[in-house]
Short mmCIF file of C-alpha atoms and ligand atoms in Angstrom, two decimals:
data_model
loop_
_atom_site.label_atom_id
_atom_site.label_comp_id
_atom_site.label_asym_id
_atom_site.label_seq_id
_atom_site.Cartn_x
_atom_site.Cartn_y
_atom_site.Cartn_z
CA UNK A 1 0.00 0.00 0.00
CA UNK A 2 1.25 3.46 -0.88
CA UNK A 3 0.37 6.62 1.02
CA UNK A 4 1.12 10.00 -0.49
CA UNK A 5 0.90 13.02 1.80
CA UNK A 6 -0.60 15.78 -0.34
CA UNK A 7 -0.89 18.28 2.49
CA UNK A 8 0.29 18.14 6.08
CA UNK A 9 -0.87 21.50 7.51
CA UNK A 10 -4.02 22.41 9.45
CA UNK A 11 -6.60 25.02 8.37
CA UNK A 12 -4.78 28.04 6.89
CA UNK A 13 -1.68 26.03 5.94
CA UNK A 14 1.85 27.11 6.83
CA UNK A 15 2.73 29.92 6.75
CA UNK A 16 -0.83 31.24 7.01
CA UNK A 17 -1.48 34.28 4.80
CA UNK A 18 -2.42 36.65 7.64
CA UNK A 19 -0.34 35.20 10.46
CA UNK A 20 2.69 36.91 11.89
CA UNK A 21 3.36 34.44 14.72
CA UNK A 22 6.94 33.34 15.43
CA UNK A 23 6.53 30.19 13.33
CA UNK A 24 4.97 31.91 10.31
CA UNK A 25 7.26 34.95 10.31
CA UNK A 26 10.23 32.67 11.02
CA UNK A 27 9.73 30.58 7.90
CA UNK A 28 9.04 33.68 5.75
CA UNK A 29 12.25 35.36 6.83
CA UNK A 30 14.35 32.19 6.68
CA UNK A 31 15.16 32.48 10.40
CA UNK A 32 13.58 29.06 11.01
CA UNK A 33 14.48 25.83 9.31
CA UNK A 34 10.94 24.72 8.40
CA UNK A 35 8.96 23.58 5.34
CA UNK A 36 5.84 25.29 4.04
CA UNK A 37 2.76 23.05 4.28
CA UNK A 38 -0.59 22.97 2.50
CA UNK A 39 -3.84 21.94 4.17
CA UNK A 40 -4.10 18.27 5.05
CA UNK A 41 -5.05 15.48 2.68
CA UNK A 42 -3.57 12.09 1.77
CA UNK A 43 -3.90 9.83 -1.27
CA UNK A 44 -3.74 6.05 -0.93
CA UNK A 45 -3.30 3.30 -3.52
CA UNK A 46 -2.76 -0.42 -3.47
CA UNK A 47 -1.54 -0.82 -7.06
CA UNK A 48 -0.01 2.60 -7.72
CA UNK A 49 -2.57 3.18 -10.53
CA UNK A 50 -5.87 3.75 -8.76
CA UNK A 51 -5.94 6.26 -5.94
CA UNK A 52 -8.39 7.40 -3.30
CA UNK A 53 -8.21 10.81 -1.66
CA UNK A 54 -8.83 11.14 2.05
CA UNK A 55 -10.20 14.68 2.33
CA UNK A 56 -10.17 17.29 -0.42
CA UNK A 57 -8.21 20.34 0.70
CA UNK A 58 -8.71 23.86 -0.65
CA UNK A 59 -5.06 23.50 -1.80
CA UNK A 60 -5.89 20.50 -4.00
CA UNK A 61 -5.01 22.27 -7.28
CA UNK A 62 -1.45 22.93 -6.13
CA UNK A 63 -1.22 19.49 -4.50
CA UNK A 64 -2.22 17.63 -7.67
CA UNK A 65 0.01 19.77 -9.89
CA UNK A 66 2.97 18.88 -7.65
CA UNK A 67 2.23 15.12 -7.59
CA UNK A 68 3.22 13.45 -10.92
CA UNK A 69 1.67 10.15 -9.76
CA UNK A 70 -1.74 11.79 -9.81
CA UNK A 71 -1.46 13.40 -13.24
CA UNK A 72 -3.73 12.32 -16.16
CA UNK A 73 -2.07 9.96 -18.65
CA UNK A 74 -4.45 7.69 -20.57
CA UNK A 75 -6.98 9.94 -22.32
CA UNK A 76 -7.50 13.62 -23.20
CA UNK A 77 -9.32 14.01 -19.89
CA UNK A 78 -8.33 11.51 -17.21
CA UNK A 79 -7.49 11.07 -13.55
CA UNK A 80 -6.14 8.24 -11.41
CA UNK A 81 -8.28 9.58 -8.52
CA UNK A 82 -11.19 7.16 -8.29
CA UNK A 83 -12.88 8.21 -5.05
CA UNK A 84 -12.85 10.68 -2.17
CA UNK A 85 -13.45 9.78 1.48
CA UNK A 86 -14.26 12.60 3.91
CA UNK A 87 -13.20 12.39 7.55
CA UNK A 88 -15.39 15.34 8.59
CA UNK A 89 -17.06 18.42 7.06
CA UNK A 90 -14.41 21.01 8.03
CA UNK A 91 -13.67 23.68 5.42
CA UNK A 92 -10.01 22.62 5.18
CA UNK A 93 -11.09 19.03 4.36
CA UNK A 94 -13.98 19.47 1.94
CA UNK A 95 -13.78 22.63 -0.13
CA UNK A 96 -11.31 21.03 -2.57
CA UNK A 97 -14.29 19.04 -3.89
CA UNK A 98 -15.24 22.17 -5.85
CA UNK A 99 -11.92 22.00 -7.67
CA UNK A 100 -12.68 18.47 -8.90
CA UNK A 101 -15.73 19.73 -10.83
CA UNK A 102 -14.06 19.40 -14.26
CA UNK A 103 -13.74 15.62 -13.83
CA UNK A 104 -16.08 12.62 -13.78
CA UNK A 105 -18.80 12.33 -11.11
CA UNK A 106 -17.13 12.21 -7.69
CA UNK A 107 -17.47 8.86 -5.92
CA UNK A 108 -17.85 10.31 -2.44
CA UNK A 109 -17.79 8.36 0.83
CA UNK A 110 -18.87 10.05 4.07
CA UNK A 111 -21.11 9.69 7.10
CA UNK A 112 -24.74 10.92 7.29
CA UNK A 113 -23.60 13.76 9.61
CA UNK A 114 -21.10 15.02 7.02
CA UNK A 115 -23.61 14.55 4.19
CA UNK A 116 -26.06 16.72 6.12
CA UNK A 117 -23.55 19.54 6.64
CA UNK A 118 -22.61 19.50 2.95
CA UNK A 119 -26.21 19.73 1.80
CA UNK A 120 -27.31 22.44 4.30
CA UNK A 121 -24.81 24.72 6.13
CA UNK A 122 -22.13 24.37 3.43
CA UNK A 123 -24.09 23.11 0.39
CA UNK A 124 -21.19 21.97 -1.80
CA UNK A 125 -22.99 18.85 -2.94
CA UNK A 126 -26.09 20.48 -4.45
CA UNK A 127 -23.72 22.95 -6.13
CA UNK A 128 -21.62 20.13 -7.61
CA UNK A 129 -24.75 18.57 -9.11
CA UNK A 130 -24.58 21.42 -11.65
CA UNK A 131 -21.01 20.44 -12.63
CA UNK A 132 -19.59 16.90 -12.40
CA UNK A 133 -22.21 15.46 -10.05
CA UNK A 134 -21.60 13.35 -6.99
CA UNK A 135 -22.26 9.65 -6.45
CA UNK A 136 -23.16 9.09 -2.82
CA UNK A 137 -21.81 6.32 -0.65
CA UNK A 138 -23.01 6.74 2.91
CA UNK A 139 -20.85 5.20 5.63
CA UNK A 140 -23.26 3.92 8.25
CA UNK A 141 -21.56 5.53 11.25
CA UNK A 142 -24.34 7.35 13.11
CA UNK A 143 -26.40 7.10 16.30
CA UNK A 144 -25.50 3.88 18.12
CA UNK A 145 -23.41 2.61 15.22
CA UNK A 146 -19.81 3.54 16.02
CA UNK A 147 -17.99 1.72 13.22
CA UNK A 148 -18.50 0.33 9.73
CA UNK A 149 -16.43 -1.64 7.26
CA UNK A 150 -16.59 -0.66 3.59
CA UNK A 151 -14.88 -1.10 0.24
CA UNK A 152 -14.31 1.25 -2.65
CA UNK A 153 -15.25 -0.32 -6.01
CA UNK A 154 -12.20 0.95 -7.89
CA UNK A 155 -9.76 -0.19 -5.17
CA UNK A 156 -10.81 -3.76 -4.41
CA UNK A 157 -7.47 -4.53 -2.73
CA UNK A 158 -8.29 -2.30 0.21
CA UNK A 159 -10.67 -2.85 3.07
CA UNK A 160 -11.63 0.22 5.08
CA UNK A 161 -12.98 0.53 8.61
CA UNK A 162 -14.55 3.83 9.67
CA UNK A 163 -14.68 4.59 13.38
CA UNK A 164 -16.63 7.40 15.07
CA UNK A 165 -14.16 9.40 17.16
CA UNK A 166 -14.23 12.22 19.66
CA UNK A 167 -14.13 15.57 17.88
CA UNK A 168 -16.18 18.58 16.90
CA UNK A 169 -18.56 19.42 14.09
CA UNK A 170 -17.31 22.43 12.07
CA UNK A 171 -17.79 25.98 13.42
CA UNK A 172 -20.61 26.60 10.88
CA UNK A 173 -22.57 23.53 12.04
CA UNK A 174 -25.78 23.98 14.05
CA UNK A 175 -24.51 21.22 16.36
CA UNK A 176 -20.94 22.47 16.85
CA UNK A 177 -21.39 22.01 20.60
CA UNK A 178 -23.65 18.99 20.48
CA UNK A 179 -21.47 16.16 19.11
CA UNK A 180 -23.02 13.39 16.99
CA UNK A 181 -21.52 10.04 15.98
CA UNK A 182 -20.10 10.55 12.51
CA UNK A 183 -19.10 14.23 12.83
CA UNK A 184 -15.51 12.96 12.77
CA UNK A 185 -14.20 9.57 11.80
CA UNK A 186 -10.86 7.82 11.89
CA UNK A 187 -10.05 5.15 9.34
CA UNK A 188 -8.17 1.91 9.46
CA UNK A 189 -7.06 1.29 5.88
CA UNK A 190 -6.16 -2.35 5.36
CA UNK A 191 -4.42 -3.94 2.41
CA UNK A 192 -6.31 -7.21 2.03
CA UNK A 193 -3.48 -9.24 0.49
CA UNK A 194 -0.97 -8.50 3.24
CA UNK A 195 -3.14 -7.45 6.20
CA UNK A 196 -1.01 -4.30 6.54
CA UNK A 197 -2.90 -1.38 8.05
CA UNK A 198 -2.66 2.37 8.30
CA UNK A 199 -4.66 4.35 10.87
CA UNK A 200 -5.59 7.87 9.73
CA UNK A 201 -7.13 10.52 11.99
CA UNK A 202 -6.16 14.11 11.13
CA UNK A 203 -8.65 15.44 13.72
CA UNK A 204 -8.73 13.54 17.00
CA UNK A 205 -9.92 15.09 20.27
CA UNK A 206 -8.84 12.20 22.48
CA UNK A 207 -7.55 8.65 22.48
CA UNK A 208 -10.03 6.42 24.33
CA UNK A 209 -10.24 2.63 24.48
CA UNK A 210 -11.80 2.28 21.02
CA UNK A 211 -9.25 4.54 19.31
CA UNK A 212 -6.40 2.81 21.16
CA UNK A 213 -7.47 -0.68 20.12
CA UNK A 214 -7.69 0.36 16.44
CA UNK A 215 -4.34 2.12 16.65
CA UNK A 216 -2.83 -1.06 18.13
CA UNK A 217 -3.64 -2.89 14.88
CA UNK A 218 -1.87 -0.39 12.64
CA UNK A 219 1.60 -0.68 11.07
CA UNK A 220 1.51 3.07 10.51
CA UNK A 221 -0.47 5.73 12.38
CA UNK A 222 -1.00 9.19 10.94
CA UNK A 223 -2.76 11.30 13.55
CA UNK A 224 -3.76 14.79 14.67
CA UNK A 225 -0.67 16.97 15.05
CA UNK A 226 -2.50 20.31 15.27
CA UNK A 227 -1.21 21.73 18.55
CA UNK A 228 1.72 21.24 20.90
CA UNK A 229 -0.14 22.66 23.94
CA UNK A 230 -3.81 23.12 24.76
CA UNK A 231 -3.61 26.92 25.07
CA UNK A 232 -1.16 27.58 22.22
CA UNK A 233 -3.51 29.89 20.29
CA UNK A 234 -4.39 31.94 23.38
CA UNK A 235 -0.79 32.14 24.64
CA UNK A 236 0.47 33.56 21.34
CA UNK A 237 -2.46 35.97 20.90
CA UNK A 238 -3.73 34.10 17.82
CA UNK A 239 -7.20 33.13 18.99
CA UNK A 240 -9.57 32.57 21.88
CA UNK A 241 -9.93 28.82 21.71
CA UNK A 242 -8.08 25.96 23.32
CA UNK A 243 -7.14 22.80 21.43
CA UNK A 244 -9.93 20.99 23.32
CA UNK A 245 -12.48 23.64 22.25
CA UNK A 246 -11.48 22.92 18.65
CA UNK A 247 -11.54 19.13 18.96
CA UNK A 248 -7.79 18.47 18.91
CA UNK A 249 -5.61 16.55 21.38
CA UNK A 250 -2.32 18.42 21.93
CA UNK A 251 0.95 16.51 21.77
CA UNK A 252 2.62 17.49 25.03
CA UNK A 253 1.68 16.83 28.62
CA UNK A 254 0.08 14.04 30.55
CA UNK A 255 -2.56 12.34 28.43
CA UNK A 256 -1.28 14.09 25.29
CA UNK A 257 -0.69 12.56 21.86
CA UNK A 258 2.96 11.65 22.57
CA UNK A 259 1.84 9.61 25.58
CA UNK A 260 -0.91 7.99 23.48
CA UNK A 261 1.58 7.00 20.76
CA UNK A 262 4.17 5.65 23.20
CA UNK A 263 3.76 1.92 23.49
CA UNK A 264 1.92 1.42 20.19
CA UNK A 265 3.56 -1.30 18.08
CA UNK A 266 3.29 0.71 14.80
CA UNK A 267 6.48 0.81 12.72
CA UNK A 268 5.78 4.41 11.75
CA UNK A 269 4.10 7.04 13.89
CA UNK A 270 3.44 10.34 12.17
CA UNK A 271 1.73 13.61 12.98
CA UNK A 272 -0.29 15.37 10.29
CA UNK A 273 -2.59 18.44 10.20
CA UNK A 274 0.05 20.62 11.89
CA UNK A 275 -1.20 24.09 12.80
CA UNK A 276 1.00 27.05 11.84
CA UNK A 277 1.44 27.92 15.54
CA UNK A 278 2.95 24.54 16.44
CA UNK A 279 6.66 24.65 17.39
CA UNK A 280 7.19 21.14 15.94
CA UNK A 281 7.29 22.85 12.52
CA UNK A 282 10.84 23.97 13.39
CA UNK A 283 13.06 21.14 12.11
CA UNK A 284 15.77 22.10 14.60
CA UNK A 285 13.57 22.91 17.61
CA UNK A 286 13.53 21.18 21.00
CA UNK A 287 9.95 19.96 20.47
CA UNK A 288 10.98 18.20 17.25
CA UNK A 289 13.91 16.61 19.10
CA UNK A 290 11.52 15.36 21.75
CA UNK A 291 9.28 13.78 19.08
CA UNK A 292 12.34 12.08 17.61
CA UNK A 293 13.19 10.56 20.98
CA UNK A 294 9.69 9.06 21.00
CA UNK A 295 10.04 7.72 17.44
CA UNK A 296 7.43 10.16 16.12
CA UNK A 297 7.78 11.78 12.67
CA UNK A 298 6.20 14.97 11.37
CA UNK A 299 4.55 14.45 7.98
CA UNK A 300 5.45 16.88 5.20
CA UNK A 301 3.89 17.64 1.83
CA UNK A 302 5.06 15.17 -0.82
CA UNK A 303 6.04 12.50 1.72
CA UNK A 304 5.60 8.95 0.42
CA UNK A 305 4.99 6.05 2.74
CA UNK A 306 5.18 2.46 1.52
CA UNK A 307 3.66 -0.17 3.79
C1 MLT B 401 -9.53 22.65 12.58
O1 MLT B 401 -9.27 21.49 12.34
O2 MLT B 401 -9.94 23.00 13.71
C2 MLT B 401 -9.36 23.57 11.45
O3 MLT B 401 -8.13 23.42 10.84
C3 MLT B 401 -9.98 24.86 11.52
C4 MLT B 401 -10.12 25.48 10.16
O4 MLT B 401 -10.15 24.80 9.12
O5 MLT B 401 -10.16 26.69 10.10
MN1 MN B 402 -8.63 21.34 10.24
ZN1 ZN B 403 1.26 31.51 12.39
#
């Protein structure tokens, strides 16, 4: 199984256009050793020919232009992207769907909660009906149903397991503060021939028993790397919300993501969806050194993972 990191940043990307924090100004001036990052999305393939996107970032145009593997090659109009799976309905994960409108109907996989957001508060799907159209595949993760296994027709070598996880509906949602199963999912992506698994959760508010047991099965985990500390945005004068308010588990501290990743058997442990305020963006910083001591990598745009 091949995983291609198209974007590794959180909402706004890195550096963010209007942000003058130490991390953003540091990379602009060259004072920091850090890579720019677009908003998070990965592509996965079993055969290297047929690919599925997990989330469609507003930076998708740039991401696809910079990824030769995903270029058209067999017909005047063509794409190796056969399906899109959405992990939630956040702006940084869904608005790239609009940029796929020149292609064939989008084979879209998401939960009923995400479908509802994208037909009401942020009605991308009715809009797309006037362009390429969307073929709906609802993942039955809702109400009491916390997980579902599914396949994608064009990628028969993969088996996918969607798991309802702790998180938040997007800020524009009428139930932002009233969580529903299916607002956010994690995925275990399994290659059927080898049994190799990747666990993907770019937004994860906490690691409970269910999340932990799925993460235990994975050879590679790619999880929420948004914030280093809970009050990072407040401390740096960038916002009013804590990581918890926004549905993200910070890396540091007791009960943080580093502690959750310690002890997992995965061969590769990676953070993705890194916010522009996060000091782990500094390749030479002390926080990055601490991650290294725990065997944790920071995903970057263009990174290829072979499982
Ligand atoms: C989040 O995950 O909380 C987002 O990155 C927020 C956003 O897209 O603005
Ligand atoms: Mn986000
Ligand atoms: Zn910044």
